[in-house]
XYZ file of C-alpha atoms in Angstrom:
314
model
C 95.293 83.171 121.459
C 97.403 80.014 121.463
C 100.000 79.612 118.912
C 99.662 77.037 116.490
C 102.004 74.330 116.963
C 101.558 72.335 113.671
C 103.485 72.717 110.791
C 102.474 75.968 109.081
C 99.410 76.145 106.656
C 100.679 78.434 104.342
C 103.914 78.880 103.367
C 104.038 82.215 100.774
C 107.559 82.978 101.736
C 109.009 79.489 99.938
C 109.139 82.214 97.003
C 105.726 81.695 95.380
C 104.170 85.117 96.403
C 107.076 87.825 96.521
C 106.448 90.699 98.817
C 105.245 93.865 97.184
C 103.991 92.294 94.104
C 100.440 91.641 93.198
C 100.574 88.111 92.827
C 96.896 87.386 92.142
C 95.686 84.246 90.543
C 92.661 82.361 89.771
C 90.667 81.114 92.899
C 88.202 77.483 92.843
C 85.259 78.722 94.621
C 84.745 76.102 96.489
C 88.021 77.212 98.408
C 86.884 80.763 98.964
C 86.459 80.531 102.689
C 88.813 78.377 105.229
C 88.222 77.335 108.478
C 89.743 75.544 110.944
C 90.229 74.940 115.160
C 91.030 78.131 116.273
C 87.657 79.390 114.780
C 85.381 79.849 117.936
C 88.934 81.672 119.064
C 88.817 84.505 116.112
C 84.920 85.156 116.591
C 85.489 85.829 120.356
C 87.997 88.269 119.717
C 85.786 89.890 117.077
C 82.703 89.988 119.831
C 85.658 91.522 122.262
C 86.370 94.195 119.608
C 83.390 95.186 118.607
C 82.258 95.570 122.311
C 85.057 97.738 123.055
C 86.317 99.358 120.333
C 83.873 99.133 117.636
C 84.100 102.740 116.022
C 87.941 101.501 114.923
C 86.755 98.023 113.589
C 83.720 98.700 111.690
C 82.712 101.185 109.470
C 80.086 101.493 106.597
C 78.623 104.577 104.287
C 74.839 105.405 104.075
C 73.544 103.235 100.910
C 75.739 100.258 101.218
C 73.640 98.036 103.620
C 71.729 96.499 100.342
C 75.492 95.222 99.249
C 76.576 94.366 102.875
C 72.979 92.069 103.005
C 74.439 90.313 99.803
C 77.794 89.558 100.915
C 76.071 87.856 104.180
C 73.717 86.053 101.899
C 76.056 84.996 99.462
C 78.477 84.169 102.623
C 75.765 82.092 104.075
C 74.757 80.624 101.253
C 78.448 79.305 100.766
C 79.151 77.887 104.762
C 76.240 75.975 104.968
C 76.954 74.017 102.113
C 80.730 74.113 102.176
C 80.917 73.140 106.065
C 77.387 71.486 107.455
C 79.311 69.980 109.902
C 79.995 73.982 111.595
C 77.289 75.800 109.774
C 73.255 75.600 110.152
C 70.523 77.919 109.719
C 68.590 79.758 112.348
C 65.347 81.363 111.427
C 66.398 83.490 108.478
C 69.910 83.752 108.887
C 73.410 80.789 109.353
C 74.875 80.569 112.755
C 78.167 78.558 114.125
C 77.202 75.710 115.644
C 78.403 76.065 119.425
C 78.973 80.225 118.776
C 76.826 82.687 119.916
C 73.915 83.560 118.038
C 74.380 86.663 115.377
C 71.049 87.086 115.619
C 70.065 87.848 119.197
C 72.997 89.278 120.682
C 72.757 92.087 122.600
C 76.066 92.284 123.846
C 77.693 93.986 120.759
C 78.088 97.765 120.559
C 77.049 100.304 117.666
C 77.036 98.955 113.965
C 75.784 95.310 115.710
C 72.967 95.584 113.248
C 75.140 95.663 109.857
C 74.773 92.738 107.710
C 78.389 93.289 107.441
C 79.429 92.776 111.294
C 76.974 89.762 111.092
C 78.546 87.934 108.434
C 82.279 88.641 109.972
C 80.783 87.020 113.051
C 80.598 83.623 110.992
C 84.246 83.880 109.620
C 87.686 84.031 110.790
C 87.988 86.727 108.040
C 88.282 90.315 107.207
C 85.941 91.925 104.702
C 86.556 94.827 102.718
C 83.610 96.453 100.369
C 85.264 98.422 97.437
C 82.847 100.852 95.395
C 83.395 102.122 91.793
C 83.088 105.959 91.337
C 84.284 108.481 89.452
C 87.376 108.635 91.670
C 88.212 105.107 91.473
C 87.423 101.601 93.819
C 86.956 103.328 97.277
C 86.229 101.520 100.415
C 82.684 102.174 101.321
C 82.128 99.233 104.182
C 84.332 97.449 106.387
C 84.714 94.613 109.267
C 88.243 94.896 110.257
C 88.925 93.507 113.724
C 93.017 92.181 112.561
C 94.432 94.488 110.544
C 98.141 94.115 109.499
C 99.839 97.218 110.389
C 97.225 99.537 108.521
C 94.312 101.753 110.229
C 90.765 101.090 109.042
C 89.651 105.021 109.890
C 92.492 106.512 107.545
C 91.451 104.081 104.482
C 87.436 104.790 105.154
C 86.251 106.365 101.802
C 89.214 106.263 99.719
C 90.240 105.160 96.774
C 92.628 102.361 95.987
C 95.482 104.544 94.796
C 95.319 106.361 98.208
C 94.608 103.320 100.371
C 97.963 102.108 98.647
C 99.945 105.154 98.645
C 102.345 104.251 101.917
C 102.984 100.792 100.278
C 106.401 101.063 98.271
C 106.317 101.209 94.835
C 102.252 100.907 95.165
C 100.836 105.077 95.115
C 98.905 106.716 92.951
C 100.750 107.072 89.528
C 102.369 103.944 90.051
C 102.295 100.896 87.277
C 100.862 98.845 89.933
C 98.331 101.187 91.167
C 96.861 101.220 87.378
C 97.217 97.533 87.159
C 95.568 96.826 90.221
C 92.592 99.321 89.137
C 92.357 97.508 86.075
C 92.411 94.160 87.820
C 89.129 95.259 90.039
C 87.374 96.372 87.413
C 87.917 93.171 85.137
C 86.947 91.111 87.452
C 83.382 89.195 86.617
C 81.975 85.893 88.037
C 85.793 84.432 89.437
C 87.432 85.128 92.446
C 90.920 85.601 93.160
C 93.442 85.221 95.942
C 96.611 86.345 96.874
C 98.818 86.226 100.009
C 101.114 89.215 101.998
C 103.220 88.161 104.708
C 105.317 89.839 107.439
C 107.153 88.892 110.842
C 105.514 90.183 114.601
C 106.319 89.994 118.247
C 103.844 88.293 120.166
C 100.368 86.355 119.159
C 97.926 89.970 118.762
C 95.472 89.360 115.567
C 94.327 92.846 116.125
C 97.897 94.675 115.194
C 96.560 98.026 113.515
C 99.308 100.701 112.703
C 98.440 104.506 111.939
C 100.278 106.346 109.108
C 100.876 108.858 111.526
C 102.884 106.282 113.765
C 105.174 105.387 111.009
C 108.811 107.179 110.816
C 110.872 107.678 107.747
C 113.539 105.374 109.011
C 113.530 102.923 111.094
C 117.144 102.531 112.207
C 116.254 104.458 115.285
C 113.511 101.982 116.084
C 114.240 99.314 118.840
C 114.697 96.163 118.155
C 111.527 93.773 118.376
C 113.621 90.663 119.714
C 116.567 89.958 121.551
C 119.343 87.501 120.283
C 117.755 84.775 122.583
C 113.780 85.184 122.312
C 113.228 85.152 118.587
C 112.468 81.484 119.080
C 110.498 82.430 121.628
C 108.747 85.579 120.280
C 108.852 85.997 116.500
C 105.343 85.350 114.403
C 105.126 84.663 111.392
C 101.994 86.632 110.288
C 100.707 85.877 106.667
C 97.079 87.353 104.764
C 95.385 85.379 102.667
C 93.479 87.518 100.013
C 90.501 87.209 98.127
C 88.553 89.448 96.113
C 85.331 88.258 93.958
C 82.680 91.251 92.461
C 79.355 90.711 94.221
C 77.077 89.342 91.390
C 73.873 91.935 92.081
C 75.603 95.339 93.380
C 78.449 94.810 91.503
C 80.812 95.857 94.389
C 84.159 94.357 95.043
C 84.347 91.935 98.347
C 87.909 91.929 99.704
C 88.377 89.637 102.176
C 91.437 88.797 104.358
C 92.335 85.806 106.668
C 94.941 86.206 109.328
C 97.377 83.148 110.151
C 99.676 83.086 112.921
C 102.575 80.886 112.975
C 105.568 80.703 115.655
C 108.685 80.999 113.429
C 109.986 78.144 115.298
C 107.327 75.971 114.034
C 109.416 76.078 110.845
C 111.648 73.761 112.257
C 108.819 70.928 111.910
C 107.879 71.280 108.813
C 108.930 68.177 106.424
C 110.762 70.967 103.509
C 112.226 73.286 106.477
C 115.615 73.387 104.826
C 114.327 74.964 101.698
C 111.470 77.402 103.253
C 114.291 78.575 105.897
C 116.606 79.387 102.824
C 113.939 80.822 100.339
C 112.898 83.089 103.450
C 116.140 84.346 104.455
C 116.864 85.257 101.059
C 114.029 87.334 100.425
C 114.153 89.284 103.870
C 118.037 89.856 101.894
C 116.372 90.946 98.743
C 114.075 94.165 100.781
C 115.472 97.370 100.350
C 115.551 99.830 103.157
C 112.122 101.364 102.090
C 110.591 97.990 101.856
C 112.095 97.068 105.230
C 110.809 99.998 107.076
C 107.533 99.479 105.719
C 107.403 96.196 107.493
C 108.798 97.317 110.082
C 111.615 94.921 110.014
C 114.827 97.514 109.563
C 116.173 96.706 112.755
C 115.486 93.021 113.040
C 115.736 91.862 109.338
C 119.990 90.715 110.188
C 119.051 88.698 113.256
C 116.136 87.289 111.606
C 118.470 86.027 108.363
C 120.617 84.601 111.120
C 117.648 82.584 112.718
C 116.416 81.018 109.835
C 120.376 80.657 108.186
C 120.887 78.159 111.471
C 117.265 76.217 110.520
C 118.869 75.747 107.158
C 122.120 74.530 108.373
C 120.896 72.260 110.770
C 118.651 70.590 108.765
């Protein structure tokens, strides 16, 4: 896709959500679901995923369709109001004005027919279904064509505390783990968000990462950029995060929204001098677990020294 050469949307790293905290906080529902002109761009990659690699994007267990059908309801229910200008029906169902239809395509592979990979094919987010059992909020259904690093197989079917386990100071046993459990299953008519950010080479929405691919260190890990192409190369990658219980099944909807910002684009934005500072200072504040989790041991110096110049020259 083409990088997004305005000033950035979201700015989490100007120190209002921390890395690995939980950071939740209330959410106005008429906010749940952002769009904007790179749209039409997000749904063709999800068509191009789903066509070619759809067992790694979408996955569901037998007796959730009845909650995946509410989600696209209530998801329908929401764009047609929120955005009439993008949104209409079609028969029984919403479609993107200008998109493909959802609802006679042929050109998708298996799982096509999942309310689930229907309603993803109206949003430029993720969704997660979470399930409450006896072992905890598992993840019974999911659409996700960008993950962050993370690999929708391995999380199929577990529970939170597992799902969470390689995330520092986040497994099972873990004050946040029980808070975060806690969290889910207070949650009643209101919806939540929170946002995650990290740094990437190159523009890929679809960035998945096995647990099995990660190393204890990563001092031995090459370098993402060179001194002269982190202008040139480094993205900004941030999540935003909602999560709202589904009124009828009483299942959790997680749902995630990729942006993609140039870290150069920094340098336009009206408050660069403080975001530059605030985001150098936390890439300072990771320890080394934290920074090979992101994956950002070897770059995390150079980095500091990019955004310590934006500062200065502002």
């Amino acid at each position: 896709m083409s990088f997004r050469q305005t000033p950035p949307t979201h700015t989490p790293y100007d120190g209002s959500s921390k890395l690995f905290t939980i950071g939740l906080r209330p959410l106005d529902p008429g906010a749940w679901i952002a769009i904007d002109g790179h749209l039409l761009t997000y749904l063709a990659e999800k068509r191009r995923l789903y066509a070619e690699i759809p067992g790694r994007v979408f996955v569901e267990e037998e007796g959730t369709r009845e909650a995946q059908r509410e989600v696209l309801d209530l998801l329908g229910a929401h764009l047609v109001a929120k955005f009439p200008e993008v949104y209409q029906r079609f028969g029984t169902g919403v479609e993107v004005i200008g998109a493909p239809s959802n609802l006679h395509d042929g050109g998708l592979a298996a799982g096509s027919h999942a309310p689930l990979v229907a309603a993803s094919l109206l949003v430029q987010e993720d969704l997660i279904l979470m399930r409450r059992d006896e072992s905890g909020w598992r993840l019974v259904a999911g659409s996700l064509c960008f993950p962050s690093s993370w690999s929708l197989i391995e999380k199929f079917g577990r529970p939170l505390q597992e799902i969470h386990a390689p995330v520092p100071g986040f497994g099972p046993g873990t004050r946040p783990a029980d808070l975060i459990n806690r969290m889910f299953d207070g949650l009643q008519g209101q919806a939540v968000e929170r946002y995650n950010w990290s740094i990437q080479a190159g523009d890929a929405l679809y960035h998945p990462l096995s647990n099995l691919e990660r190393i204890d260190r990563t001092t031995n890990r090459p370098s993402k950029f060179s001194d002269g192409d982190i202008d040139v190369r480094a993205v900004i990658r941030v999540e935003r995060q909602t999560l709202r219980k589904l009124p009828a099944s009483r299942d959790v909807l997680f749902t995630i929204r990729i942006h993609l910002d140039p870290l150069s684009v920094l340098a336009r934005h009206p408050d660069r001098a403080r975001l530059a500072a605030s985001f150098a200072a936390q890439l300072l504040a990771l320890d080394e677990v934290q920074l090979d989790y992101k994956g950002m041991t070897a770059d995390r110096d150079r980095l500091v020294a990019f955004l310590n110049h934006m500062t200065n020259a502002a």
